[in-house]
Coordinates of C-alpha atoms and ligand atoms in Angstrom, one line a residue:
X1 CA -7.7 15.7 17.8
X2 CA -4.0 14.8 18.6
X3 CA -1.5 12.9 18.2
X4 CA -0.2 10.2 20.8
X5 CA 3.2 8.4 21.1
X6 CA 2.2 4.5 20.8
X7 CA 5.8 3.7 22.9
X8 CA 4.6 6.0 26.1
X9 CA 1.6 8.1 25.1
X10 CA 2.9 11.1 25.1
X11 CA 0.3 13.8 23.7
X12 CA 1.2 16.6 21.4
X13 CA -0.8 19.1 19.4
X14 CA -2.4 17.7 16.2
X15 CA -1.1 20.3 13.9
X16 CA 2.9 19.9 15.2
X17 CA 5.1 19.0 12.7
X18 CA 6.9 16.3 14.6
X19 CA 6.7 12.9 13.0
X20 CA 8.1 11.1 15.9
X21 CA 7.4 11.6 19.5
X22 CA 10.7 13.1 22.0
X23 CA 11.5 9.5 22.9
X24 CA 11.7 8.1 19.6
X25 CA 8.0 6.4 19.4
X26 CA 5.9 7.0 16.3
X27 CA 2.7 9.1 16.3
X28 CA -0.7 7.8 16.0
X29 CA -3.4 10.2 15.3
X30 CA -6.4 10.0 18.0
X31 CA -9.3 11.8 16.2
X32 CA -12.5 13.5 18.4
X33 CA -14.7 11.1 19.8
X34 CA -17.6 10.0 18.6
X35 CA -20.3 7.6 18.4
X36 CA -21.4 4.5 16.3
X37 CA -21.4 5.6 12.2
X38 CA -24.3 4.0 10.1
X39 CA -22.4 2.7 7.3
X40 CA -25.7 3.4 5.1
X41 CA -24.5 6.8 4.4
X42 CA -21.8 5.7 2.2
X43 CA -24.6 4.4 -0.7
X44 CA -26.2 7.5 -0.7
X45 CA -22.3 9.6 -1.3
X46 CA -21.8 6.9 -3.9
X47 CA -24.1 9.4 -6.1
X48 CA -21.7 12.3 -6.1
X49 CA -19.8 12.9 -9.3
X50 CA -17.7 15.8 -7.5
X51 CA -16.2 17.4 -4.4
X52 CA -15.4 14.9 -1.5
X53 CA -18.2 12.4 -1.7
X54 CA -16.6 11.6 -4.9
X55 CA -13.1 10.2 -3.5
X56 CA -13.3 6.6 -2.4
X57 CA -11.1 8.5 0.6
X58 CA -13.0 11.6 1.7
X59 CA -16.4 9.5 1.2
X60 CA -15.3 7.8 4.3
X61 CA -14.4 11.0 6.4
X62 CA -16.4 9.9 9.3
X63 CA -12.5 8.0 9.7
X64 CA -10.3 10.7 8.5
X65 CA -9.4 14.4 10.1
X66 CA -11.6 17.3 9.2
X67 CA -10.2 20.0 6.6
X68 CA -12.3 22.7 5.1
X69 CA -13.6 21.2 1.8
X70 CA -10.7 24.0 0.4
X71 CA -8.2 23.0 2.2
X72 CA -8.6 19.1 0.5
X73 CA -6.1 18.3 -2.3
X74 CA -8.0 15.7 -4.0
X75 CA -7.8 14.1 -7.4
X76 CA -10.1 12.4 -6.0
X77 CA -8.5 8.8 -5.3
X78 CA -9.6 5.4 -4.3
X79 CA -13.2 4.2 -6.2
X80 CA -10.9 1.1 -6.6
X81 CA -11.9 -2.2 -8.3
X82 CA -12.5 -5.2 -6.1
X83 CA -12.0 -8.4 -8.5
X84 CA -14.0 -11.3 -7.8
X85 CA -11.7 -14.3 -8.5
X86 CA -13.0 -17.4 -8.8
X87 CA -10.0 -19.4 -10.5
X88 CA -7.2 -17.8 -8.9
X89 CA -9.1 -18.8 -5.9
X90 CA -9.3 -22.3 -7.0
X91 CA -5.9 -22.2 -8.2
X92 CA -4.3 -21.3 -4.7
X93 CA -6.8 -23.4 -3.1
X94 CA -9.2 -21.1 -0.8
X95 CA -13.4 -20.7 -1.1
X96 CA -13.3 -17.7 -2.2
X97 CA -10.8 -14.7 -3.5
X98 CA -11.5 -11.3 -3.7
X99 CA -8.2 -8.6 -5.1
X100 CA -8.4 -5.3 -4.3
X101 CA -6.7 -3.0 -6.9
X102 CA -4.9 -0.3 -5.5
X103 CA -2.9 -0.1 -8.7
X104 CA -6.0 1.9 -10.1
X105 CA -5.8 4.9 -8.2
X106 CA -4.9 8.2 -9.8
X107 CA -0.8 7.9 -10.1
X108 CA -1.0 3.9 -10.1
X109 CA -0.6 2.7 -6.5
X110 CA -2.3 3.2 -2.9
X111 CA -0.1 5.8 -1.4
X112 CA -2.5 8.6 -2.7
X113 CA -4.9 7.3 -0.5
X114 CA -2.9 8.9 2.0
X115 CA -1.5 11.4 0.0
X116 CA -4.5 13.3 -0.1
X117 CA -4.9 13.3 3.4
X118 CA -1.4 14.1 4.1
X119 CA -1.0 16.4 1.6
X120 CA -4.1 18.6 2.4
X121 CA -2.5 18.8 6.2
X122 CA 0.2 20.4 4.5
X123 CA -1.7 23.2 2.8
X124 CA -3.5 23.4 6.2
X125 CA -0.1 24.5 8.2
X126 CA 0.8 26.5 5.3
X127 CA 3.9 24.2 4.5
X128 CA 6.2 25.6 1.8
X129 CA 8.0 22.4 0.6
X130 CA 7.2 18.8 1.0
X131 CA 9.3 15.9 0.7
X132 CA 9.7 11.9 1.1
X133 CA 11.9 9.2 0.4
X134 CA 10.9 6.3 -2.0
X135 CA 10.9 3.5 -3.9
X136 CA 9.2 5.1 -6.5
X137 CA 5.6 5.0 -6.0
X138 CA 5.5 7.5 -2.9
X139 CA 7.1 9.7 -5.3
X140 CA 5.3 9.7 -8.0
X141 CA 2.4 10.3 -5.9
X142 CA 4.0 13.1 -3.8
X143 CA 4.7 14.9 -6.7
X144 CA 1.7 14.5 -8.4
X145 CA 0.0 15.6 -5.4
X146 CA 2.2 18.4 -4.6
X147 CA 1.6 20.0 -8.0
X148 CA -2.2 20.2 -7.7
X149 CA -1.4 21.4 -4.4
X150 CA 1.1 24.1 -6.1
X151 CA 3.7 23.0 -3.4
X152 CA 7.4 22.2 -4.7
X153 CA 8.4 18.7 -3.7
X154 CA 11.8 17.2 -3.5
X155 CA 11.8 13.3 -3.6
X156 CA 14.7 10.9 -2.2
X157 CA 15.3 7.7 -4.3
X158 CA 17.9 5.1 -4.1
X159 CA 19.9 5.8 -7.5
X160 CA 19.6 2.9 -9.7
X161 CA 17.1 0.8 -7.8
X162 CA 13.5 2.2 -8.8
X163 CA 11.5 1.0 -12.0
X164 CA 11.5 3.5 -14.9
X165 CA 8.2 4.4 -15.2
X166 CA 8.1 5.2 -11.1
X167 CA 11.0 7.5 -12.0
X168 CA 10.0 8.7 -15.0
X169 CA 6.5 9.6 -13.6
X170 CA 7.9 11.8 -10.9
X171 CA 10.0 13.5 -13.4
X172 CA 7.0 14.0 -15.3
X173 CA 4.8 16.0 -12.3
X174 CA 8.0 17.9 -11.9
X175 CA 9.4 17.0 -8.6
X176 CA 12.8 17.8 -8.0
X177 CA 14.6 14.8 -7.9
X178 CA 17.7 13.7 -5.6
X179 CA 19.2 10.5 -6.1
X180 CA 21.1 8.7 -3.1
X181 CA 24.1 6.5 -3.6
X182 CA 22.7 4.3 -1.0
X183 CA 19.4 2.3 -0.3
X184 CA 16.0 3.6 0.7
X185 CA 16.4 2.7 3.7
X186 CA 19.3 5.7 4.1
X187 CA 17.4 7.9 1.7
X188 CA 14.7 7.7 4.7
X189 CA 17.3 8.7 7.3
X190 CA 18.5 11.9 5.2
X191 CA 14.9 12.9 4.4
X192 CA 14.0 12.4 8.2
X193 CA 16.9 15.1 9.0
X194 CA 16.0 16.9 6.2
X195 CA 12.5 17.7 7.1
X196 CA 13.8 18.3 11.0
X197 CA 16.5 21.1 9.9
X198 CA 15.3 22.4 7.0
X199 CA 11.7 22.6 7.8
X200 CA 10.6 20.5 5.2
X201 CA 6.8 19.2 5.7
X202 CA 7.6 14.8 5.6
X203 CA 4.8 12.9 3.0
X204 CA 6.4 9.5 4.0
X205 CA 4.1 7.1 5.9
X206 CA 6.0 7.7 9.5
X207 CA 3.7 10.8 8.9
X208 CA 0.7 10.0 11.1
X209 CA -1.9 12.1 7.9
X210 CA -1.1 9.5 5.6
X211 CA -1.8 6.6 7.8
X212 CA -5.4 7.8 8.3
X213 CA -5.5 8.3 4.3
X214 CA -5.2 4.5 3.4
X215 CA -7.3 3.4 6.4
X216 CA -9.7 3.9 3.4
X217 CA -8.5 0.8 1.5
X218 CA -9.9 -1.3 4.1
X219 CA -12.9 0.6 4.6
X220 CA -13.8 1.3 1.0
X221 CA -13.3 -2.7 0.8
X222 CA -15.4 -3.6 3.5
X223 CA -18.2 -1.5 1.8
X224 CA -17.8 -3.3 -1.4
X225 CA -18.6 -6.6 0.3
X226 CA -21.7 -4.9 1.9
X227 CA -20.0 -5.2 5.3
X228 CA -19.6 -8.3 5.1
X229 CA -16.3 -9.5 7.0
X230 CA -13.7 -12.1 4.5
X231 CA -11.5 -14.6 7.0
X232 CA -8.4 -12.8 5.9
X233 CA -7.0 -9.8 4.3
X234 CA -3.2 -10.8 2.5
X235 CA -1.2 -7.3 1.8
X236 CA 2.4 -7.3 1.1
X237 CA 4.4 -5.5 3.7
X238 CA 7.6 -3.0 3.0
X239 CA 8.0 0.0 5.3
X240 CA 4.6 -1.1 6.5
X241 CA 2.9 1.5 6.6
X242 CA -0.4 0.0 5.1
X243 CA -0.4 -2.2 7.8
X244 CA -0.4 0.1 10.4
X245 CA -3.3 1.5 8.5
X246 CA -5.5 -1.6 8.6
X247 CA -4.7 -2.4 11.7
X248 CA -6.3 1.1 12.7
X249 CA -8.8 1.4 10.7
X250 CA -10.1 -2.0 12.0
X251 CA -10.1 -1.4 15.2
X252 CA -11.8 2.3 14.7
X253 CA -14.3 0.6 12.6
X254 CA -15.4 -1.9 15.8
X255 CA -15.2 0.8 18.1
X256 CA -17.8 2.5 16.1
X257 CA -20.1 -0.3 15.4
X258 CA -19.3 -0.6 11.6
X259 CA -17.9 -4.0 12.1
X260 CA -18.5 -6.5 14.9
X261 CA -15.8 -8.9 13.9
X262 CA -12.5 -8.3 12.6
X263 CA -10.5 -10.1 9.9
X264 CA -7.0 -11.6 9.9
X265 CA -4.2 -9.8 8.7
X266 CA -1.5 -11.7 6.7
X267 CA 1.6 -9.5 5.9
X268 CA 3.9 -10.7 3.2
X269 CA 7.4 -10.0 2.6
X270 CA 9.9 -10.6 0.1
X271 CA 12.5 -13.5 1.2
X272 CA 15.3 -10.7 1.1
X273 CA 13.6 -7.9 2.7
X274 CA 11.8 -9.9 5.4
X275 CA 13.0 -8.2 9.0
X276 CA 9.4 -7.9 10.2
X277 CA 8.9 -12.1 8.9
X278 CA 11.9 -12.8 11.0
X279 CA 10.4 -10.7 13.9
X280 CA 7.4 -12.6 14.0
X281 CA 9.1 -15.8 14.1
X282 CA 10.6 -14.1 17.1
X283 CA 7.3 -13.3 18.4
X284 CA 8.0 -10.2 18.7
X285 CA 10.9 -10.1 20.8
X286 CA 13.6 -9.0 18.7
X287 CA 13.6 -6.9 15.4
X288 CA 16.8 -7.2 13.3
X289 CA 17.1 -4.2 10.4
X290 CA 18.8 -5.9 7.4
X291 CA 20.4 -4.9 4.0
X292 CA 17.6 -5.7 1.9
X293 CA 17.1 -7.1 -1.9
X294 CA 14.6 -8.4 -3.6
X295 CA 12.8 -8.2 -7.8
X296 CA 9.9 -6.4 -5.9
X297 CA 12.0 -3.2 -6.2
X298 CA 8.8 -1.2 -4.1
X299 CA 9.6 -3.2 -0.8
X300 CA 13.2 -3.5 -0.9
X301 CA 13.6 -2.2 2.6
X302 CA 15.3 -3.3 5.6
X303 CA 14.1 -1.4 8.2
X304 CA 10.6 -0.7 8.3
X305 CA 9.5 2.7 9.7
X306 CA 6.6 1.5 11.0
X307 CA 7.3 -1.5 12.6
X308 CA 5.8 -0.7 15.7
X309 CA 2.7 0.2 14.6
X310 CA 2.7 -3.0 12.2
X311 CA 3.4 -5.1 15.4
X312 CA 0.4 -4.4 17.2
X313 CA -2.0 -5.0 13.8
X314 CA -0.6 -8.3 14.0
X315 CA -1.0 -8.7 17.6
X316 CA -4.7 -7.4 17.7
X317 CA -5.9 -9.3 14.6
X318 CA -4.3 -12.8 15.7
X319 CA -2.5 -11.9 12.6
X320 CA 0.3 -13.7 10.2
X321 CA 3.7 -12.7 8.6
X322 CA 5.0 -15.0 5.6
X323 CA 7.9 -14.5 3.2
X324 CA 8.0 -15.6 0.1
X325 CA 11.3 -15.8 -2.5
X326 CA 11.6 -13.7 -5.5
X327 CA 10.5 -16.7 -7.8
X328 CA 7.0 -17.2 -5.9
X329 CA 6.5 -13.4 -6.3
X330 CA 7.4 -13.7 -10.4
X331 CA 5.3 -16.6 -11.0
X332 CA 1.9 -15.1 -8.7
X333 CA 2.5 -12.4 -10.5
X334 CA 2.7 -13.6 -13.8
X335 CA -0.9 -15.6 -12.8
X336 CA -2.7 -12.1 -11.7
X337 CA -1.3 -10.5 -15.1
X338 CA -2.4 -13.4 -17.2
X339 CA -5.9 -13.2 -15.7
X340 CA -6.1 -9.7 -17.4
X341 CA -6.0 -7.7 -14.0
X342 CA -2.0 -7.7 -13.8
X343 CA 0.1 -5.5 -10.9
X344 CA 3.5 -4.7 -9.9
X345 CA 5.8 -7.2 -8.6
X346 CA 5.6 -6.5 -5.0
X347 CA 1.7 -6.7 -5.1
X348 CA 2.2 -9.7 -6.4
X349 CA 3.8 -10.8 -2.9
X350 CA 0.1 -11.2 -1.6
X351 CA -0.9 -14.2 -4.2
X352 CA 2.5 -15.8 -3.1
X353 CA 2.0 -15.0 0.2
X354 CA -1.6 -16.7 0.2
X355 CA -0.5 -19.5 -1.8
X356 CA 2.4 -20.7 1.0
X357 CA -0.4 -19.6 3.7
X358 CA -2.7 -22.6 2.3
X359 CA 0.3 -24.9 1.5
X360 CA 1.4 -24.7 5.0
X361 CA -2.6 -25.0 6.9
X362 CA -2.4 -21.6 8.1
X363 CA -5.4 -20.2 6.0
X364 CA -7.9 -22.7 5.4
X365 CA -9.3 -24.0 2.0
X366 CA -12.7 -22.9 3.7
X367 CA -11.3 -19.2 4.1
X368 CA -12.6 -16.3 1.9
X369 CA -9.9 -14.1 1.1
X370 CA -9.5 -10.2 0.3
X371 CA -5.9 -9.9 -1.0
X372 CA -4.9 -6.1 -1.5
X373 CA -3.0 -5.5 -5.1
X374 CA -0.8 -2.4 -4.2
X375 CA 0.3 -0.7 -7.3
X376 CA -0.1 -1.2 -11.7
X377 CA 1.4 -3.5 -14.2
X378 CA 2.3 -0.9 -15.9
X379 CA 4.7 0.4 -12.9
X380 CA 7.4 -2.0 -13.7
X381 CA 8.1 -2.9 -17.3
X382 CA 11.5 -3.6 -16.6
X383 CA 10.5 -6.8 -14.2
X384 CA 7.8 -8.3 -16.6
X385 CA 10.2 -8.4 -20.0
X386 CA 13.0 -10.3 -17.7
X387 CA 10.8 -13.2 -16.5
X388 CA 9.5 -13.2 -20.2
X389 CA 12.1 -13.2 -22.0
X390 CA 14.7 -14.4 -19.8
X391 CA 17.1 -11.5 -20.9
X392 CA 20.5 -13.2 -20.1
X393 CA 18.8 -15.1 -17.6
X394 CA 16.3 -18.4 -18.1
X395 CA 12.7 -17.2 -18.6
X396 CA 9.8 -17.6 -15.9
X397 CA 7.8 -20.4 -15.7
X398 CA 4.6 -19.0 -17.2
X399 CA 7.0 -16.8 -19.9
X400 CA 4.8 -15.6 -22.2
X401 CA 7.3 -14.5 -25.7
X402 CA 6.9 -12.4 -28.4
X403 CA 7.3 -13.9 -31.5
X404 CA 9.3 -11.9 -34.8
X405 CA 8.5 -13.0 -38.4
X406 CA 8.6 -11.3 -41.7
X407 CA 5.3 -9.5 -43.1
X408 CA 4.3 -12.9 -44.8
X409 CA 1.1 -15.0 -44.6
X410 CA 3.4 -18.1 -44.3
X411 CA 5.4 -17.3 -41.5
X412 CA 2.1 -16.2 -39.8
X413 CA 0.4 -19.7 -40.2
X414 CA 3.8 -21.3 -39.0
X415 CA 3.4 -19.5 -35.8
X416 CA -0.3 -19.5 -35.0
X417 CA -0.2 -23.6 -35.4
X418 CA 2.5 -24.3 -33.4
Ligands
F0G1 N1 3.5 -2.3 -2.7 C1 3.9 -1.3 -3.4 C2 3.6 -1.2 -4.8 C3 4.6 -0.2 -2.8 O1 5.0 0.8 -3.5 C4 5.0 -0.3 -1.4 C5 5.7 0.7 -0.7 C6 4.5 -1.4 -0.7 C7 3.8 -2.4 -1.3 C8 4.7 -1.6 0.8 O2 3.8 -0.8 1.5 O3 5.5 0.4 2.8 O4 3.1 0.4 3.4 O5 4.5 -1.6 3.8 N2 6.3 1.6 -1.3 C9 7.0 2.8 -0.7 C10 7.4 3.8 -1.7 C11 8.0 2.4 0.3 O6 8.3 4.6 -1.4 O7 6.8 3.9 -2.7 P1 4.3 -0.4 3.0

């Protein structure tokens, strides 16, 4: 096993603590070879009500790096829902539409997928600290993760721009907590320096560990489909480290026989946070960072660690990036939550994403769909009570209000006939 520079190969040790290669590249990890995997395996792990088996990430360790089963910090994770859904399918216009829900993993989004991985590398090399930047999920999941690995964690956020119940969740776990005047996007550059001087073992996604982690999402979703392969697979895109992931895990599923055909990947990004969109419309041939805003508070960021490794996903899998405005996002999201499955705003990205994909002819009404939800409706209160109630501003399109009346049978006939 070791890790390889995708700008100009360099090798280095698999246990090095370097998250970026000497001339700047990021790190993938290249794990032992080995031959075709028979996918059957998986049913029969499907059994196990502990130890690894049990995590919809470890199940699938034919994928990940080896640890000693004590060396795995596990919850377990993953064993998420995949939502048949027929109207939202019909609604957007495609055959068929299956949602992944990555908002039902143990702390409420898909980073512990690579969490556990990353996080059980640490204990490995005997890290004594760990530490990320974030836009609220990471960190909830870092700490949450760090305490069952009795680790102390220290979390960057951008003060004043993540949702109250990421916050208040990584309070909760008992992470120490250090809020930047400034956007994620710096909080990234001081935690990057941090972890160089200071030693400090780095749980953000430009760590090649949690990469392999949420290569599981795709996997875990191709086994709930029996292996069979959708058209497309929609997931919103921020720091893009998910799609660096899929874009991996696809092509080490192929090399190993799992697969013989490989989806397309659609990335979506909010309007104002789109600097991978607006390198794709470049083809590739310029990438602009940009100051970044957006409702979806989780991928307000301008400049993606892992672009490169996002690039070539969408270059391998013929793939598509879309951006959509902050209304689109609102209103797909308020479609997803009314359906009873609900997610944060910037999952919602993907039903917006897939929506315009259709409008435009790039997905086809023929296509069947696997759009990946990234994180809970209960993440972000904040975002659901403006668009229904407006707060100072008009309400959404599909505003959904609570009605006050006195105690009285009266009033309550009033309301239920209107
Ligand atoms: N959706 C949610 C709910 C997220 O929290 C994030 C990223 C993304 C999508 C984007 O995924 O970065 O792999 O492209 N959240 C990070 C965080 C940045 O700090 O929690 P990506």
């Amino acid at each position: 096993m070791e890790l390889v520079c995708v700008s100009c190969q360099q090798r280095y040790d698999a246990d090095s603590l370097r998250t970026r290669c000497d001339c700047g590249g990021l790190l993938d990890l290249i794990l032992p070879e080995s031959g075709a995997v028979d996918v059957s395996v998986y049913n029969t792990r499907l059994r196990a009500w502990r130890g690894p088996d049990s995590s919809g990430v470890w199940r699938y360790r034919e994928f990940l790096p080896a640890f000693d089963e004590q060396q795995i910090v596990s919850r377990p994770e993953g064993n998420t829902n995949l939502y048949h859904a027929p109207e939202i399918a019909r609604d957007v216009g495609v055959a068929e539409l299956w949602l992944k829900h990555e908002g039902e993993n143990p702390t409420g989004s898909f980073k512990d997928r690579g969490m556990t991985v990353a996080t059980s590398h640490a204990v490995k090399v005997g890290a004594t600290m760990v530490a990320c930047a974030s836009t609220g999920n990471t960190s909830a999941s870092v700490a949450s993760y760090a305490a069952f690995a009795g680790l102390p964690a220290v979390v960057f956020v951008p003060d004043g721009k993540i949702s109250a119940a990421k916050l208040g969740q990584t309070v909760a776990y008992g992470a120490r907590i250090i809020q930047i005047r400034g956007d994620f996007d710096a909080a990234m550059r001081l935690v990057q320096d941090a972890s160089r001087e200071l030693g400090i073992y780095l749980l953000n996604s430009i760590n090649p560990y949690r990469i392999e982690g949420q290569k599981t999402i795709l996997i875990e979703l191709l086994h709930q489909l029996d292996w069979t392969i959708p058209d497309w697979i929609v997931l919103p895109g921020g720091n893009l480290g998910n799609t660096a992931a899929i874009g991996k895990a696809l092509a080490e599923l192929r090399d190993r026989n799992a697969i013989n055909k490989s989806p397309r990947v659609a990335v979506i990004q909010a309007e104002g946070a789109s600097p991978f969109y607006e390198a794709f419309r470049s083809s590739f041939r310029s990438f602009e960072p940009m100051d970044a805003d957006t409702v979806a508070s989780a991928i307000r960021i301008g400049n993606p660690v892992s672009y490169e490794k996002a690039r070539r996903t969408i270059e391998r899998t013929d793939g598509v990036v879309e951006a959509v405005t902050d209304t689109e996002i609102m209103d797909a999201k308020a479609l997803i939550d009314r359906s009873g499955i609900g997610c944060e705003p910037a999952s919602a990205a993907t039903l917006a994403g897939l929506r315009k994909l259709v409008r435009t002819g790039v997905i086809s009404p023929a296509a069947r769909v696997a759009g990946i939800l990234t994180g809970h409706v209960m993440k972000d209160a904040e975002a659901v009570m403006t668009y229904h109630l407006g707060n100072g501003t008009s309400p959404g399109r599909f505003a959904n209000q609570p009605v006050v009346i006195d105690p009285e049978m009266s009033q309550l006939r009033e309301v239920l006939q209107r």
